[in-house]
CSV table of C-alpha atoms in Angstrom, one decimal:
chain,number,residue,atom,x,y,z
A,23,PRO,CA,105.5,106.1,104.7
A,24,ASN,CA,107.4,103.5,103.0
A,25,LEU,CA,107.1,100.4,105.3
A,26,LEU,CA,109.8,98.5,103.7
A,27,ARG,CA,112.3,101.3,104.2
A,28,HIS,CA,111.2,102.0,107.8
A,29,ASP,CA,110.5,98.5,109.0
A,30,PRO,CA,111.7,95.8,106.6
A,31,VAL,CA,111.1,93.1,109.3
A,32,ALA,CA,107.7,93.9,109.7
A,33,VAL,CA,107.2,93.5,105.9
A,34,VAL,CA,109.0,90.0,106.0
A,35,ARG,CA,106.9,88.8,109.0
A,36,GLU,CA,103.7,89.7,107.2
A,37,ALA,CA,104.8,87.9,104.2
A,38,ALA,CA,105.6,84.8,106.4
A,39,ARG,CA,102.1,84.8,107.7
A,40,HIS,CA,100.9,84.3,104.0
A,41,ASN,CA,103.7,81.6,103.1
A,42,CYS,CA,102.1,79.0,101.0
A,43,LEU,CA,105.2,77.0,101.1
A,44,GLN,CA,105.0,76.5,104.8
A,45,ASP,CA,105.4,72.9,106.0
A,46,CYS,CA,105.7,71.8,102.1
A,47,LEU,CA,108.5,69.7,100.6
A,48,VAL,CA,110.1,72.3,98.2
A,49,THR,CA,112.4,71.9,95.3
A,50,ILE,CA,114.5,75.0,94.3
A,51,GLU,CA,117.0,75.4,91.5
A,52,THR,CA,119.5,77.7,92.9
A,53,PRO,CA,122.7,79.3,91.5
A,54,ALA,CA,124.7,76.5,93.3
A,55,GLY,CA,122.4,73.6,92.1
A,56,THR,CA,119.2,72.1,93.1
A,57,VAL,CA,118.1,71.7,96.8
A,58,ALA,CA,115.0,70.1,98.2
A,59,GLY,CA,113.7,70.1,101.8
A,60,HIS,CA,110.9,70.9,104.3
A,61,CYS,CA,109.9,74.6,104.3
A,62,ASP,CA,110.3,75.8,108.0
A,63,GLY,CA,109.3,79.4,107.1
A,64,ILE,CA,111.0,82.8,106.1
A,65,ALA,CA,113.9,84.3,107.9
A,66,ASP,CA,113.8,88.0,109.0
A,67,ASP,CA,116.1,88.8,106.1
A,68,GLY,CA,113.7,87.3,103.6
A,69,ALA,CA,115.6,83.9,103.0
A,70,LEU,CA,113.5,80.7,102.8
A,71,LEU,CA,114.3,78.5,105.6
A,72,LEU,CA,114.5,74.7,104.3
A,73,ASN,CA,115.3,71.8,106.6
A,74,ILE,CA,117.5,69.6,104.4
A,75,GLU,CA,118.3,66.3,105.8
A,76,GLY,CA,117.9,67.8,109.4
A,77,VAL,CA,120.2,70.9,108.5
A,78,MET,CA,118.4,74.3,108.5
A,79,GLN,CA,119.6,75.9,105.2
A,80,GLN,CA,118.8,79.6,104.3
A,81,VAL,CA,117.8,80.0,100.4
A,82,ARG,CA,118.3,83.4,99.2
A,83,ALA,CA,118.1,83.1,95.3
A,84,GLY,CA,116.6,80.5,93.1
A,85,THR,CA,113.4,79.3,91.4
A,86,ILE,CA,110.8,77.0,93.0
A,87,THR,CA,110.5,74.0,90.6
A,88,ASP,CA,108.4,72.0,92.6
A,89,TYR,CA,106.5,71.8,95.9
A,90,LYS,CA,104.1,69.5,97.6
A,91,ALA,CA,102.0,69.6,100.9
A,92,LEU,CA,103.2,67.1,103.5
A,93,PRO,CA,100.6,64.9,104.8
A,94,SER,CA,99.1,66.0,108.1
A,95,SER,CA,100.3,64.2,111.2
């Protein structure tokens, strides 16, 4: 069966488990301009969740231009 068609949220959650950007500082060139923030995960609809200056933003389109692992606390 086509899992993406029957359970797209399960596919996104599996992708989130392998998210190499989790807890990184990420810079993305979007159609609206460049954004940078702390990656807090992937939303159920597949958007990248970025914490930008304390505000959670969902990025659905763009090109990742840079990312850096944040130091462990």
